[in-house]
Coordinates of C-alpha atoms in Angstrom, one line a residue:
X1 CA 111.3 105.3 121.1
X2 CA 110.3 108.9 119.9
X3 CA 106.8 108.6 121.3
X4 CA 105.2 109.2 124.6
X5 CA 104.2 105.6 125.8
X6 CA 101.9 106.8 128.8
X7 CA 100.0 109.2 126.4
X8 CA 99.0 112.9 126.6
X9 CA 96.2 113.7 129.3
X10 CA 92.9 112.9 127.7
X11 CA 89.4 113.7 128.7
X12 CA 88.6 111.8 131.8
X13 CA 85.6 109.2 131.9
X14 CA 83.0 109.4 134.5
X15 CA 84.5 107.7 137.6
X16 CA 82.8 105.2 139.9
X17 CA 83.7 102.0 141.6
X18 CA 86.1 100.8 138.8
X19 CA 88.8 98.1 138.6
X20 CA 92.4 99.0 138.8
X21 CA 94.5 98.7 135.7
X22 CA 96.1 95.5 136.9
X23 CA 92.7 94.0 137.4
X24 CA 91.5 95.0 134.1
X25 CA 94.5 93.4 132.6
X26 CA 93.4 90.1 134.5
X27 CA 90.2 90.3 133.5
X28 CA 91.0 90.5 129.8
X29 CA 93.5 87.6 130.4
X30 CA 90.5 85.5 131.7
X31 CA 88.5 86.6 128.7
X32 CA 91.1 85.4 126.4
X33 CA 90.3 81.9 127.5
X34 CA 87.1 82.0 125.7
X35 CA 89.4 82.1 122.3
X36 CA 88.1 83.4 119.1
X37 CA 84.3 83.2 118.2
X38 CA 83.2 84.5 115.0
X39 CA 80.0 86.4 114.4
X40 CA 78.5 89.8 115.0
X41 CA 75.5 89.0 117.3
X42 CA 77.5 89.4 120.6
X43 CA 79.3 92.4 119.7
X44 CA 76.2 94.0 118.4
X45 CA 74.5 93.3 121.5
X46 CA 77.1 94.6 123.7
X47 CA 77.4 97.8 121.7
X48 CA 73.7 98.3 121.9
X49 CA 73.6 98.2 125.7
X50 CA 76.5 100.6 125.6
X51 CA 74.4 103.3 123.5
X52 CA 75.9 102.2 120.2
X53 CA 79.2 104.5 120.6
X54 CA 80.4 103.5 117.3
X55 CA 77.8 105.4 115.4
X56 CA 77.9 109.0 114.4
X57 CA 81.8 109.3 113.8
X58 CA 83.4 109.0 110.2
X59 CA 85.7 106.0 110.0
X60 CA 88.3 104.3 107.9
X61 CA 88.2 100.8 108.2
X62 CA 90.8 98.5 106.7
X63 CA 91.1 94.8 106.4
X64 CA 93.9 92.7 104.6
X65 CA 96.6 90.3 105.1
X66 CA 99.7 92.6 105.2
X67 CA 100.2 96.3 105.2
X68 CA 97.1 97.5 107.4
X69 CA 99.0 99.0 110.1
X70 CA 101.4 100.8 107.7
X71 CA 98.7 102.3 105.8
X72 CA 96.9 103.6 108.6
X73 CA 100.2 104.9 110.1
X74 CA 100.4 107.2 106.9
X75 CA 96.9 108.1 107.2
X76 CA 97.0 109.1 111.0
X77 CA 100.2 111.3 110.5
X78 CA 98.6 113.3 107.8
X79 CA 95.1 113.8 109.6
X80 CA 96.8 114.7 113.0
X81 CA 98.8 117.2 110.9
X82 CA 95.6 118.7 109.6
X83 CA 94.6 119.1 113.2
X84 CA 92.0 116.6 113.5
X85 CA 91.6 114.5 116.7
X86 CA 92.3 111.1 115.3
X87 CA 91.3 107.7 117.3
X88 CA 93.2 104.7 116.2
X89 CA 92.6 101.0 117.3
X90 CA 95.4 98.6 116.3
X91 CA 96.0 94.8 117.1
X92 CA 98.3 93.1 117.8
X93 CA 100.4 95.4 119.9
X94 CA 104.2 95.3 120.3
X95 CA 104.8 97.4 123.5
X96 CA 102.1 97.6 125.7
X97 CA 98.5 96.8 126.3
X98 CA 97.2 100.3 126.1
X99 CA 98.9 100.8 122.7
X100 CA 96.0 99.6 121.0
X101 CA 93.7 102.6 122.2
X102 CA 95.3 105.8 120.7
X103 CA 94.3 109.6 120.5
X104 CA 96.7 111.4 118.1
X105 CA 99.4 108.7 118.5
X106 CA 99.2 108.8 122.4
X107 CA 98.2 105.7 124.3
X108 CA 95.2 105.8 126.6
X109 CA 96.2 106.4 130.2
X110 CA 96.0 103.5 132.6
X111 CA 93.2 105.3 134.3
X112 CA 90.9 105.8 131.3
X113 CA 91.8 102.4 130.1
X114 CA 90.6 100.9 133.3
X115 CA 87.3 103.1 133.4
X116 CA 86.5 102.0 130.0
X117 CA 86.7 98.5 130.5
X118 CA 85.0 98.5 133.8
X119 CA 82.1 100.1 132.2
X120 CA 82.0 97.5 129.4
X121 CA 82.5 94.6 131.8
X122 CA 79.3 95.7 133.6
X123 CA 77.6 95.3 130.4
X124 CA 79.2 91.9 129.7
X125 CA 77.8 90.9 133.4
X126 CA 74.1 92.0 132.2
X127 CA 74.5 89.8 129.1
X128 CA 75.6 86.7 131.0
X129 CA 73.0 87.1 133.6
X130 CA 70.5 87.3 130.8
X131 CA 71.7 83.9 129.4
X132 CA 73.6 85.2 126.5
X133 CA 77.4 84.1 126.0
X134 CA 80.2 86.3 127.2
X135 CA 81.7 88.4 124.5
X136 CA 85.5 87.5 123.8
X137 CA 88.6 89.4 124.7
X138 CA 88.6 91.0 121.4
X139 CA 84.9 91.9 121.3
X140 CA 85.4 93.6 124.8
X141 CA 88.3 95.6 123.5
X142 CA 86.7 96.7 120.5
X143 CA 83.8 97.8 122.4
X144 CA 86.2 99.7 124.7
X145 CA 87.8 101.3 121.7
X146 CA 84.3 102.8 120.5
X147 CA 83.5 103.9 123.9
X148 CA 86.7 105.7 124.4
X149 CA 86.6 107.3 120.9
X150 CA 83.0 108.7 121.7
X151 CA 84.1 110.1 124.9
X152 CA 87.1 111.6 123.4
X153 CA 85.0 113.3 120.7
X154 CA 87.4 112.1 118.1
X155 CA 87.0 113.5 114.3
X156 CA 87.7 110.2 112.7
X157 CA 88.2 106.5 113.6
X158 CA 90.9 104.5 112.0
X159 CA 89.9 100.7 112.7
X160 CA 91.8 97.7 111.9
X161 CA 90.3 94.3 111.3
X162 CA 91.7 91.6 113.6
X163 CA 91.1 88.7 111.4
X164 CA 89.1 88.3 108.2
X165 CA 86.3 91.0 108.0
X166 CA 83.0 89.5 107.3
X167 CA 82.6 88.1 110.9
X168 CA 85.2 90.3 112.6
X169 CA 84.1 92.1 115.7
X170 CA 85.1 95.5 114.1
X171 CA 82.5 94.9 111.5
X172 CA 79.7 96.9 113.0
X173 CA 80.5 100.4 111.2
X174 CA 77.3 100.9 109.0
X175 CA 77.8 104.3 107.4
X176 CA 80.3 107.6 107.0
X177 CA 83.0 104.9 106.4
X178 CA 85.9 104.6 103.8
X179 CA 86.8 101.0 103.6
X180 CA 90.1 99.8 102.7
X181 CA 91.7 96.7 101.4
X182 CA 95.5 96.2 102.2
X183 CA 97.4 93.7 100.6
X184 CA 95.6 90.3 100.5
X185 CA 97.5 86.8 100.5
X186 CA 97.1 83.4 102.1
X187 CA 97.1 83.5 106.1
X188 CA 94.7 82.2 108.6
X189 CA 93.6 79.5 106.1
X190 CA 92.2 77.4 109.1
X191 CA 89.4 80.2 109.5
X192 CA 89.3 82.3 106.4
X193 CA 89.5 79.6 103.6
X194 CA 92.3 77.8 101.7
X195 CA 92.3 80.0 98.7
X196 CA 93.1 83.7 98.1
X197 CA 89.7 83.9 96.4
X198 CA 88.1 82.6 99.6
X199 CA 90.1 84.9 101.8
X200 CA 89.4 88.1 99.6
X201 CA 85.6 87.3 99.9
X202 CA 86.0 87.4 103.8
X203 CA 88.0 90.7 103.6
X204 CA 85.2 92.1 101.4
X205 CA 82.7 91.5 104.2
X206 CA 83.4 95.0 105.7
X207 CA 82.1 96.6 102.5
X208 CA 78.4 97.3 102.6
X209 CA 76.0 97.6 99.6
X210 CA 76.7 100.8 97.8
X211 CA 79.7 101.8 100.1
X212 CA 83.0 103.0 99.2
X213 CA 86.2 101.1 98.9
X214 CA 89.9 102.0 98.5
X215 CA 92.2 99.1 97.5
X216 CA 96.0 98.4 97.5
X217 CA 97.4 97.3 94.1
X218 CA 96.5 93.5 94.5
X219 CA 97.2 90.4 92.2
X220 CA 95.3 89.5 89.5
X221 CA 93.3 86.5 91.3
X222 CA 92.3 88.9 94.1
X223 CA 91.1 91.8 91.7
X224 CA 88.9 89.3 89.9
X225 CA 87.1 88.6 93.1
X226 CA 86.9 92.4 94.0
X227 CA 85.6 93.5 90.6
X228 CA 82.9 90.8 90.9
X229 CA 81.9 92.1 94.4
X230 CA 81.9 95.6 93.4
X231 CA 79.6 95.2 90.4
X232 CA 77.2 93.1 92.3
X233 CA 76.9 95.3 95.3
X234 CA 77.4 98.8 93.6
X235 CA 80.4 99.7 95.4
X236 CA 82.4 102.9 94.5
X237 CA 85.9 101.5 94.0
X238 CA 89.0 103.4 94.0
X239 CA 91.8 101.3 93.1
X240 CA 95.5 102.4 93.7
X241 CA 97.2 102.4 90.3
X242 CA 100.8 101.2 90.2
X243 CA 100.9 102.2 86.5
X244 CA 100.7 106.0 87.7
X245 CA 103.6 105.4 90.2
X246 CA 107.3 106.5 89.2
X247 CA 109.9 105.3 91.8
X248 CA 112.6 108.2 91.7
X249 CA 115.0 106.6 94.4
X250 CA 115.2 104.4 97.3
X251 CA 117.6 103.3 100.0
X252 CA 117.3 101.8 103.6
X253 CA 115.7 105.0 105.0
X254 CA 113.0 105.4 102.6
X255 CA 112.0 106.4 98.9
X256 CA 111.1 109.3 96.7
X257 CA 108.3 108.6 94.1
X258 CA 105.9 110.4 91.8
X259 CA 102.2 109.3 91.9
X260 CA 99.6 110.8 89.7
X261 CA 102.1 113.5 88.8
X262 CA 103.0 114.6 92.4
X263 CA 106.2 114.0 94.2
X264 CA 106.3 112.3 97.7
X265 CA 109.0 111.0 100.0
X266 CA 108.7 108.5 102.7
X267 CA 111.0 107.6 105.5
X268 CA 110.2 103.8 105.8
X269 CA 112.3 101.4 103.9
X270 CA 111.1 98.5 101.8
X271 CA 109.7 98.2 98.2
X272 CA 106.2 97.2 99.9
X273 CA 106.0 100.7 101.8
X274 CA 105.9 102.4 98.5
X275 CA 102.6 100.7 97.4
X276 CA 101.2 100.9 101.0
X277 CA 102.0 104.8 100.6
X278 CA 100.2 105.1 97.6
X279 CA 97.2 103.4 98.9
X280 CA 97.1 105.8 101.8
X281 CA 97.3 108.8 99.2
X282 CA 94.0 107.5 97.7
X283 CA 92.4 107.0 100.9
X284 CA 93.5 110.6 102.2
X285 CA 92.2 112.1 98.9
X286 CA 89.0 110.3 99.3
X287 CA 88.6 111.4 102.9
X288 CA 89.2 114.8 102.3
X289 CA 86.5 114.8 99.4
X290 CA 83.9 112.9 101.5
X291 CA 84.4 114.3 105.0
X292 CA 85.4 117.9 104.9
X293 CA 84.5 118.9 108.5
X294 CA 85.4 118.3 112.0
X295 CA 83.3 116.7 114.8
X296 CA 82.6 120.5 115.7
X297 CA 81.3 121.4 112.2
X298 CA 84.5 123.6 111.2
X299 CA 85.9 123.0 108.0
X300 CA 89.1 120.9 108.1
X301 CA 91.2 122.6 105.2
X302 CA 88.8 124.7 103.0
X303 CA 88.8 121.4 100.9
X304 CA 86.7 121.0 97.8
X305 CA 86.2 118.3 95.3
X306 CA 89.3 118.9 93.5
X307 CA 91.5 118.8 96.6
X308 CA 93.6 121.9 97.2
X309 CA 97.3 122.3 97.2
X310 CA 97.3 122.7 101.0
X311 CA 95.8 119.4 101.4
X312 CA 98.7 117.8 99.2
X313 CA 101.1 119.7 101.2
X314 CA 99.7 117.9 104.4
X315 CA 99.9 114.6 102.8
X316 CA 103.5 115.2 101.4
X317 CA 104.6 116.4 105.1
X318 CA 102.7 113.5 106.8
X319 CA 104.0 110.8 104.6
X320 CA 107.5 111.9 105.1
X321 CA 107.3 112.0 108.7
X322 CA 105.5 108.7 109.5
X323 CA 107.3 106.1 111.3
X324 CA 105.8 102.8 112.3
X325 CA 107.9 100.8 114.7
X326 CA 108.8 97.2 113.9
X327 CA 108.2 97.7 110.0
X328 CA 111.3 97.8 108.5
X329 CA 112.7 99.9 111.3
X330 CA 116.3 100.6 110.6
X331 CA 118.7 101.2 113.6
X332 CA 122.1 102.7 112.8
X333 CA 124.2 100.7 115.3
X334 CA 127.5 99.0 114.4
X335 CA 126.4 97.1 112.5
X336 CA 123.1 98.2 110.9
X337 CA 119.8 96.3 112.4
X338 CA 116.7 96.2 110.6
X339 CA 113.6 95.1 112.5
X340 CA 110.5 93.8 110.2
X341 CA 107.3 92.2 111.6
X342 CA 107.0 89.8 108.5
X343 CA 105.1 87.2 109.9
X344 CA 103.7 85.1 106.7
X345 CA 104.4 83.9 103.4
X346 CA 103.6 87.1 101.6
X347 CA 105.5 89.2 104.0
X348 CA 108.5 86.9 103.7
X349 CA 108.6 87.3 100.0
X350 CA 108.2 91.1 100.3
X351 CA 111.1 91.3 102.9
X352 CA 113.3 89.2 100.8
X353 CA 112.6 91.4 97.7
X354 CA 113.4 94.6 99.5
X355 CA 116.6 93.5 101.0
X356 CA 117.6 92.0 97.5
X357 CA 116.8 95.2 95.9
X358 CA 118.6 97.2 98.6
X359 CA 121.7 95.0 99.0
X360 CA 122.0 93.0 96.0
X361 CA 124.4 90.0 96.3
X362 CA 124.7 90.3 100.0
X363 CA 123.7 87.8 102.7
X364 CA 122.4 88.6 106.1
X365 CA 122.6 87.5 109.8
X366 CA 119.2 86.8 111.0
X367 CA 117.4 86.5 114.3
X368 CA 114.0 84.9 113.7
X369 CA 111.0 83.7 115.8
X370 CA 107.7 82.4 114.5
X371 CA 104.4 81.4 115.7
X372 CA 103.8 77.4 115.0
X373 CA 100.6 77.9 113.0
X374 CA 102.5 79.9 110.3
X375 CA 103.9 78.5 107.2
X376 CA 107.4 78.6 108.5
X377 CA 108.8 75.7 106.5
X378 CA 108.1 78.1 103.4
X379 CA 110.0 80.8 105.5
X380 CA 112.9 78.8 105.4
X381 CA 112.8 78.2 101.7
X382 CA 112.2 81.8 101.2
X383 CA 114.7 83.4 103.7
X384 CA 117.3 80.7 103.8
X385 CA 119.1 81.5 100.7
X386 CA 119.8 85.3 101.9
X387 CA 121.1 83.9 105.3
X388 CA 124.7 83.6 106.3
X389 CA 123.7 82.6 110.0
X390 CA 120.4 82.4 112.0
X391 CA 119.7 82.8 115.5
X392 CA 116.3 81.4 116.6
X393 CA 114.2 82.8 119.4
X394 CA 110.6 82.4 120.7
X395 CA 108.2 84.6 122.1
X396 CA 106.1 84.1 125.3
X397 CA 102.9 83.5 123.0
X398 CA 101.5 80.2 123.5
X399 CA 101.3 79.7 119.7
X400 CA 105.2 80.3 119.5
X401 CA 107.3 77.6 117.9
X402 CA 110.2 76.4 119.9
X403 CA 113.3 78.0 119.0
X404 CA 115.2 74.8 118.8
X405 CA 112.6 73.4 116.5
X406 CA 113.0 76.2 114.0
X407 CA 116.7 76.2 114.1
X408 CA 116.5 72.5 113.2
X409 CA 114.5 73.4 110.2
X410 CA 117.2 75.7 109.1
X411 CA 120.0 73.2 109.6
X412 CA 118.0 70.9 107.6
X413 CA 118.2 73.3 104.6
X414 CA 122.1 73.5 105.1
X415 CA 122.1 76.8 106.9
X416 CA 124.0 77.6 110.0
X417 CA 121.4 78.2 112.9
X418 CA 121.5 78.3 116.7
X419 CA 118.5 78.4 119.3
X420 CA 118.8 81.3 121.7
X421 CA 115.1 80.4 123.3
X422 CA 114.2 83.9 124.9
X423 CA 117.4 85.5 125.4
X424 CA 116.7 88.3 123.0
X425 CA 119.6 90.4 124.4
X426 CA 122.2 87.4 124.1
X427 CA 120.8 86.8 120.3
X428 CA 121.1 90.3 119.4
X429 CA 124.5 90.7 120.5
X430 CA 125.9 87.5 119.2
X431 CA 124.2 88.4 115.7
X432 CA 125.8 91.8 115.9
X433 CA 129.3 90.4 116.7
X434 CA 128.6 87.9 113.7
X435 CA 127.5 90.6 111.4
X436 CA 130.6 92.9 112.1
X437 CA 132.9 89.9 111.3
X438 CA 130.9 89.3 108.1
X439 CA 130.5 92.9 107.0
X440 CA 126.6 92.6 106.9
X441 CA 123.6 93.6 108.5
X442 CA 121.4 91.9 111.0
X443 CA 117.7 91.4 110.2
X444 CA 115.2 90.6 112.7
X445 CA 111.8 89.1 111.7
X446 CA 109.2 86.4 111.8
X447 CA 106.4 87.4 114.2
X448 CA 105.2 90.7 115.9
X449 CA 105.3 89.0 119.2
X450 CA 109.1 89.4 119.7
X451 CA 109.3 92.7 117.9
X452 CA 108.8 95.0 121.0
X453 CA 111.0 93.2 123.4
X454 CA 113.7 93.1 120.4
X455 CA 113.5 96.7 119.7
X456 CA 113.8 97.5 123.7
X457 CA 116.9 95.5 123.8
X458 CA 118.3 97.1 120.7
X459 CA 117.7 100.6 122.2
X460 CA 119.6 99.5 125.4
X461 CA 122.6 98.3 123.6
X462 CA 125.1 101.2 123.4

């Protein structure tokens, strides 16, 4: 898959009596039974007992509904190309548990992960012994992230919110931070609010008084909330400007565009990736202006407030070389297969727009799995008109919608659909055969929870 899964050898943590890697996986699984508990008291207390490892390192902290991972993938690639040590925390993962803790794109080793989780677990035990509630699995993983980044001596932390922003466990970074808002739309309404305005306020909760905010080109109703918040909290706002964007060309393999008078190329398809990319450019410009030194005090790239051409050369090179698996990932098989993690209303709209733009008049063979708590009936309405055939699957997530229920939804819409349960390889082979007969493309989407296994199956098919 083009990336070292086990990770490069990282600085070892101090070893003592630690859990094994399998033991820490079981430990996290037990903590997952707590579920989601929103609030910052528990994570702040846990980090305090660990010595506040989140402090003292510049951070790029991103919230939003869709595009967080892609924006940070662009940023990550460029900063690594500028010879920085970049720590990145992602969720959800699609291949392996350790994927969430990354140093320069390589996963933490099993040994380092076990050490860090063990160290955090001891503080969790202290908290419960003192009569406090146990932190959740996500809070523990967030603390593990900051602990690893501190011990790896990273130059910059790239941190994704898990859900929302205001009460998200990652919302503990107080200073030296560039806040970023990716595309905002309706999702997780049962937690974040019923309107896009309410959801936007939750996402803006990561932005402190007088802080710095870079934002993706949002809808008018989202921008109204951002403008009010920015004025009320004296926030410095940098809004990516689509009026300064000129698309030169685009195809399934990526796009060429001009932004603010400079030319760029990206190697990820989909119209929405262009807007993710210009947001990343604005984040990077801001980073090089605000944080011009590595953790050892040396200059990054002889940067100045005007941003040198050397910096833009790194941005251009990094954008073009960025890959983010499962986000409009193209496999040049016979037939072509596109894997996209589109998992909510806005993402399905953007996927349909990209497919219609790249392949006008064409219909597709889909493999789709969804979570039951998503607005999957709307997905049927959005993607159904572009479908020749749908093969429905389900993940092992306890939130997964049954494949036969999803197939029935498509059938009621007059679309040919079959259930393949968890037989991913069977669904892929069947879809490929159907797409060859119809001279079309296979599109896999619906939830990130099937993406990793799907990619493994595709890569194993010769």
